[in-house]
mmCIF file of C-alpha atoms in Angstrom:
data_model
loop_
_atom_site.group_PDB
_atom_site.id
_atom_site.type_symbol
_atom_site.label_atom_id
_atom_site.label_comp_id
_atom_site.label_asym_id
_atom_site.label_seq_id
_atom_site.Cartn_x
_atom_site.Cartn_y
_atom_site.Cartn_z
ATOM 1 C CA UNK A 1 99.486 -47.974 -0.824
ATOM 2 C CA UNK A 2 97.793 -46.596 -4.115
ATOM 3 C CA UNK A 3 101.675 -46.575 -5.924
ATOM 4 C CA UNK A 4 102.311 -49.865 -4.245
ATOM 5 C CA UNK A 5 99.558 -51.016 -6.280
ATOM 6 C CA UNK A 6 100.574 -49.255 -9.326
ATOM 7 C CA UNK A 7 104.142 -50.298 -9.370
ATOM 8 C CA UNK A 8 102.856 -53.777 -8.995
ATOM 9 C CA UNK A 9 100.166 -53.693 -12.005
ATOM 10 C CA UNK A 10 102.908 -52.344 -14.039
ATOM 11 C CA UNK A 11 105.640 -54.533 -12.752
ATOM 12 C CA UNK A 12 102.850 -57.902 -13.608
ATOM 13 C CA UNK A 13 100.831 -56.986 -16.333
ATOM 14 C CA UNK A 14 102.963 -54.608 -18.809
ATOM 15 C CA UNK A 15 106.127 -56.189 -18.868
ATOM 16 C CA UNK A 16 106.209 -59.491 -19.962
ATOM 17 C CA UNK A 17 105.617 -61.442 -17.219
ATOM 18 C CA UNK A 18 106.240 -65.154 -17.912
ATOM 19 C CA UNK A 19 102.977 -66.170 -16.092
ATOM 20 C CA UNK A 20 99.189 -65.597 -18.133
ATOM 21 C CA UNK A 21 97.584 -64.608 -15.216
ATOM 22 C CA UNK A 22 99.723 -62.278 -13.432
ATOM 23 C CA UNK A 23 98.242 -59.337 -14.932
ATOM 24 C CA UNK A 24 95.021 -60.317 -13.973
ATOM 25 C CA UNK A 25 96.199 -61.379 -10.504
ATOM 26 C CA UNK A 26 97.805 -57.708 -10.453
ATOM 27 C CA UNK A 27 94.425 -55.665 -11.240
ATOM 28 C CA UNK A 28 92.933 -57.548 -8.557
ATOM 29 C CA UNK A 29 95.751 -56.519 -6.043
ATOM 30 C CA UNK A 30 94.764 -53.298 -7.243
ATOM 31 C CA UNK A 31 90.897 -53.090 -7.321
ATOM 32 C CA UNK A 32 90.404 -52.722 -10.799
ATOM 33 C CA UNK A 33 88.635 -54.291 -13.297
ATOM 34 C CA UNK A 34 90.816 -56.626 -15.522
ATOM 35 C CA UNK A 35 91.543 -55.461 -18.648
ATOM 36 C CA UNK A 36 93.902 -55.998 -21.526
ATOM 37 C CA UNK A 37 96.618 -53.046 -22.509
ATOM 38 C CA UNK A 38 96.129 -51.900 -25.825
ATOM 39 C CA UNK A 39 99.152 -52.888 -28.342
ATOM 40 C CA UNK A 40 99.608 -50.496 -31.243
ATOM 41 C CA UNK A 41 98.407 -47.241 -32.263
ATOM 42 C CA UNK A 42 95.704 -44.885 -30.211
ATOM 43 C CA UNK A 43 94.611 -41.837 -31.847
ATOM 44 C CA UNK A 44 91.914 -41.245 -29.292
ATOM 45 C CA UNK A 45 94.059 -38.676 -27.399
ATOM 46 C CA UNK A 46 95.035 -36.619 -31.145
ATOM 47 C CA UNK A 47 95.280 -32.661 -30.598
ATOM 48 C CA UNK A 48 95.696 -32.996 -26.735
ATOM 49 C CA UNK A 49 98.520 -30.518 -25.473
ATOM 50 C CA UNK A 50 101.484 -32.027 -23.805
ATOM 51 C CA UNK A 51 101.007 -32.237 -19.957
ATOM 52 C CA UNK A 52 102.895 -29.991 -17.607
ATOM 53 C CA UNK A 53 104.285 -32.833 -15.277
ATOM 54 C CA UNK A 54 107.602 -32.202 -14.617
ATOM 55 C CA UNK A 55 110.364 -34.657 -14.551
ATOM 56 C CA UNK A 56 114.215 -34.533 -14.760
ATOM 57 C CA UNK A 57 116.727 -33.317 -17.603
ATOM 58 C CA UNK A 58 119.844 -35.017 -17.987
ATOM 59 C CA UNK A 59 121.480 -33.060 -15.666
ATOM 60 C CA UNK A 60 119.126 -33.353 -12.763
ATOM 61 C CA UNK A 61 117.607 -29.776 -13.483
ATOM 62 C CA UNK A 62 113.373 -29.822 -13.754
ATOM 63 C CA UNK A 63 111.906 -30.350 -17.565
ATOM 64 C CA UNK A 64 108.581 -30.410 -18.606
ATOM 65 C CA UNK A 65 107.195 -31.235 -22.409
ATOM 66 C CA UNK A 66 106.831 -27.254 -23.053
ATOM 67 C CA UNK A 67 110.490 -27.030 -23.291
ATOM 68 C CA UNK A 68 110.740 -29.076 -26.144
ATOM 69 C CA UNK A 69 108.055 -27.250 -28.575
ATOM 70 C CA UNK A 70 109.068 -26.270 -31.660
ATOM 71 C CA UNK A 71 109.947 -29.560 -33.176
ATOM 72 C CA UNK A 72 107.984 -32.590 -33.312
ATOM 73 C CA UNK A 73 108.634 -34.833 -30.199
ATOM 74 C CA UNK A 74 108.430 -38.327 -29.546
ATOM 75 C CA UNK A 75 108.132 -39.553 -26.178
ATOM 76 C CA UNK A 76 109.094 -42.858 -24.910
ATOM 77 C CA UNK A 77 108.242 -44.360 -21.347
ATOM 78 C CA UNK A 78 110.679 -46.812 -20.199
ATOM 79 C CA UNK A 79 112.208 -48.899 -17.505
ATOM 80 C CA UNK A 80 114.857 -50.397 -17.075
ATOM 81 C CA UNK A 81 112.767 -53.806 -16.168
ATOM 82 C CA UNK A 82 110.855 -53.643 -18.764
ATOM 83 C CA UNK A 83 112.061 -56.630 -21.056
ATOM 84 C CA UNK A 84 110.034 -55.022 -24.156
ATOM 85 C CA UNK A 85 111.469 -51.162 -23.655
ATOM 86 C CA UNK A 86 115.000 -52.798 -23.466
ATOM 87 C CA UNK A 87 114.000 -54.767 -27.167
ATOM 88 C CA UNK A 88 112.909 -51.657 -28.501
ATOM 89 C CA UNK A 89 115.577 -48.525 -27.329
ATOM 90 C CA UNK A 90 118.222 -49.528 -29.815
ATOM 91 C CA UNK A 91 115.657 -48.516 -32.756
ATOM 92 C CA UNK A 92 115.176 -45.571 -30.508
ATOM 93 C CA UNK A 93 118.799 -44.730 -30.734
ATOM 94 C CA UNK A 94 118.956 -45.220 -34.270
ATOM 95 C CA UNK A 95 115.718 -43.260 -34.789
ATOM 96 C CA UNK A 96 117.671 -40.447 -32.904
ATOM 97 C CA UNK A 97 120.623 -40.514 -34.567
ATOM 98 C CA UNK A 98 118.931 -40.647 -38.146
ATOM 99 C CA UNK A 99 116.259 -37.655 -37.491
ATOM 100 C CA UNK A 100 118.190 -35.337 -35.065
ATOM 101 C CA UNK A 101 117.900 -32.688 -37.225
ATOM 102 C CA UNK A 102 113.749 -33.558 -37.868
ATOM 103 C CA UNK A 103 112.656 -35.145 -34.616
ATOM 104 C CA UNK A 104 113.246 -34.656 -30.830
ATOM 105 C CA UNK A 105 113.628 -38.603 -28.816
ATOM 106 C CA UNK A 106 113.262 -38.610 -25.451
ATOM 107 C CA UNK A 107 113.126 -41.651 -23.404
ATOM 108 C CA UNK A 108 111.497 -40.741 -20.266
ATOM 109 C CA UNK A 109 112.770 -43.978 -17.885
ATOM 110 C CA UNK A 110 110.175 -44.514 -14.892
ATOM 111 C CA UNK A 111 112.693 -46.090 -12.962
ATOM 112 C CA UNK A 112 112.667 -45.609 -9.030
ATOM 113 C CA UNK A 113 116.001 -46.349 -8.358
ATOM 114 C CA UNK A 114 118.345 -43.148 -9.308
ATOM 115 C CA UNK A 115 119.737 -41.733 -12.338
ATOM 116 C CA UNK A 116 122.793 -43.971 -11.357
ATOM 117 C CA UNK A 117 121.303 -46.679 -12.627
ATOM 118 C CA UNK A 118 119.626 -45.505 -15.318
ATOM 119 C CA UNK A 119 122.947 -43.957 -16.520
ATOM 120 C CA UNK A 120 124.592 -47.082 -16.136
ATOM 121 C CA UNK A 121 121.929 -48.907 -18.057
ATOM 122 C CA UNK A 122 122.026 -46.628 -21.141
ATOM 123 C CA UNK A 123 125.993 -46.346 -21.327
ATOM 124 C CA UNK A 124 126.616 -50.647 -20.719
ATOM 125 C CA UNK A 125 124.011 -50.897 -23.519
ATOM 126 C CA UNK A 126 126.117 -48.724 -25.671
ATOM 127 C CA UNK A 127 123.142 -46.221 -26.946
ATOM 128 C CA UNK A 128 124.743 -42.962 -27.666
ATOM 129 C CA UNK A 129 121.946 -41.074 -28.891
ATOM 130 C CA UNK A 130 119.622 -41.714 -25.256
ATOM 131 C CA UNK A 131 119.963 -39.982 -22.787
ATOM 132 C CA UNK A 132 118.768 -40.439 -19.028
ATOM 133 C CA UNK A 133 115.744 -37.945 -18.550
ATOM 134 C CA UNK A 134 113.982 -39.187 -15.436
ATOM 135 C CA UNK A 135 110.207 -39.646 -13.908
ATOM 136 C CA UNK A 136 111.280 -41.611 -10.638
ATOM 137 C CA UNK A 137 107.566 -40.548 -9.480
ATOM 138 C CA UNK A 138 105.842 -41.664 -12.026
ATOM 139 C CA UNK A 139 104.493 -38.202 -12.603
ATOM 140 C CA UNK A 140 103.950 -38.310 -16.569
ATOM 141 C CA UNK A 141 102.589 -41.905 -16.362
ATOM 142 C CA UNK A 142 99.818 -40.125 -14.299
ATOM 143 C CA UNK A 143 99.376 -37.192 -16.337
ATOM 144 C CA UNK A 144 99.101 -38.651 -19.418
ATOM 145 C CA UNK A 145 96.765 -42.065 -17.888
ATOM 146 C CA UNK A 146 99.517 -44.513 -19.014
ATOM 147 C CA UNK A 147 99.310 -47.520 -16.976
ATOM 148 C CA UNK A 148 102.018 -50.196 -19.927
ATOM 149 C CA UNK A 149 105.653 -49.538 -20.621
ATOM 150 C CA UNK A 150 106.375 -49.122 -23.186
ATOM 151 C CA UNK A 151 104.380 -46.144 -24.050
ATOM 152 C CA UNK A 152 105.645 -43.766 -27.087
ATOM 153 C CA UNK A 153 103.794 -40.788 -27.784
ATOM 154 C CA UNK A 154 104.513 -38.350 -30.766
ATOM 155 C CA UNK A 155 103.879 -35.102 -29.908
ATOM 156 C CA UNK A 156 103.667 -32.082 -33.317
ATOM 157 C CA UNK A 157 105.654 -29.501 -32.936
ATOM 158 C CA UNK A 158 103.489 -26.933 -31.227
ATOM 159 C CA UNK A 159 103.128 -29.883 -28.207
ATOM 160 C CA UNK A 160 99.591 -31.063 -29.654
ATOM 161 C CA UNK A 161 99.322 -35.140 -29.100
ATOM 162 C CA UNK A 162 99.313 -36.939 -32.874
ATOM 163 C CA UNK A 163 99.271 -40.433 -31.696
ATOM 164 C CA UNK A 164 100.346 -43.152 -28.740
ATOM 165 C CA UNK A 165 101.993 -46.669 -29.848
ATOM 166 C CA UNK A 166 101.443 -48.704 -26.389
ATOM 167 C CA UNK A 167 104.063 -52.150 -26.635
ATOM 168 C CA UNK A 168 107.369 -52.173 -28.565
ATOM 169 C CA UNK A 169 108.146 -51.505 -31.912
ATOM 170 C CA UNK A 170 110.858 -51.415 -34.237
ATOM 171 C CA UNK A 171 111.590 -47.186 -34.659
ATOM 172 C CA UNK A 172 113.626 -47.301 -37.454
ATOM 173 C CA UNK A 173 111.056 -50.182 -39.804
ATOM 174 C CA UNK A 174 108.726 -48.103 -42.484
ATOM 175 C CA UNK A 175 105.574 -48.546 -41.124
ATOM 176 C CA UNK A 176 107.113 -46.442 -38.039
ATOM 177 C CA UNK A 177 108.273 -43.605 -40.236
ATOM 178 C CA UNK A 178 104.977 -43.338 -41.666
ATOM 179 C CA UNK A 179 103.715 -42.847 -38.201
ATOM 180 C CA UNK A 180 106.137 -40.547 -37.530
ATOM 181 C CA UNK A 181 105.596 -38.387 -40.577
ATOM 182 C CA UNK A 182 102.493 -37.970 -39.125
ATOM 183 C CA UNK A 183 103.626 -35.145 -36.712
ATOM 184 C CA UNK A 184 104.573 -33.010 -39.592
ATOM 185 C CA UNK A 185 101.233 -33.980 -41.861
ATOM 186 C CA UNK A 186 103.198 -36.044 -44.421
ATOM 187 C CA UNK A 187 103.226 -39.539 -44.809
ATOM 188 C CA UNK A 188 107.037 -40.190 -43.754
ATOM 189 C CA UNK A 189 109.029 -42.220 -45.365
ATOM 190 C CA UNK A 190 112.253 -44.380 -44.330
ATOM 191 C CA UNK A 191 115.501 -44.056 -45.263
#
């Protein structure tokens, strides 16, 4: 009943719902106090290592954060419902493309349905650079107290949390590549 209630807050109160008081109507459903998701940047969780939830690779094989130390990582929580994750991915493919070399993007979709449609999603979108890791349980969501989508977390290289953006943004603007510099301790710039 408790993820019932969870995919129902998220489902009403992150994704742009088209009615004011769903997500308050959805917290209620819930038992929780209302509250209103925090847009933009949260440092409050800086120098936290990466949880160990596991989720999917690509291929279907277990992952977890660890594998991906050793270059800065950011870490984007999607769904394929979510209206503002869908505005936002193609700066996430261009982000990918541009700093492949620099930057690890993963978008972590939180989609129950399959990898079937989450493939199908990334490919009829045309976004080359995604690929579909998967969390159908919701498992880094928990971990990591994330209750909006989207939710993009930079992680520095040696898995240690820099900073969490919470609502969509525009990856590839300047004031993102300043954020992202972040993970390496310089200012970024864009390109």
């Amino acid at each position: 009943m408790r993820r019932f209630h969870l995919l129902l807050l998220l489902a009403l109160a992150s994704c742009g719902s088209q009615d004011g008081n769903a997500p308050r109507q959805a917290e209620k459903v819930a038992g929780q106090a209302p509250s209103t998701p925090r847009v933009g940047v949260d440092r409050s969780h800086a120098g936290t290592a990466a949880p160990d939830a596991g989720f999917q690779d690509p291929d279907g094989a277990p992952a977890s954060l660890a594998d991906f130390r050793g270059k800065p990582l950011l870490l984007n929580l999607w769904a394929t419902w979510c209206a503002p994750c869908i505005k936002e991915l193609p700066t996430l493919d261009a982000l990918a493309a541009r700093e492949a070399e620099k930057l690890q993007v993963v978008t972590l979709s939180q989609d129950t349905d399959g990898r079937d449609k989450v493939e199908t999603f990334l490919a009829g979108r045309k976004l080359p650079n995604l690929e579909a890791w998967l969390d159908p349980e919701m498992k880094m969501m928990t971990a990591l107290g994330v209750a909006t989508l989207p939710t993009t977390i930079l992680y520095d290289a040696d898995g240690k949390e820099v900073w969490r953006f919470t609502g969509d943004e525009d990856w590839t603007g300047v004031e993102a590549a300043k954020l992202i510099g972040e993970a390496s301790g310089g200012g970024g710039e864009a390109r």
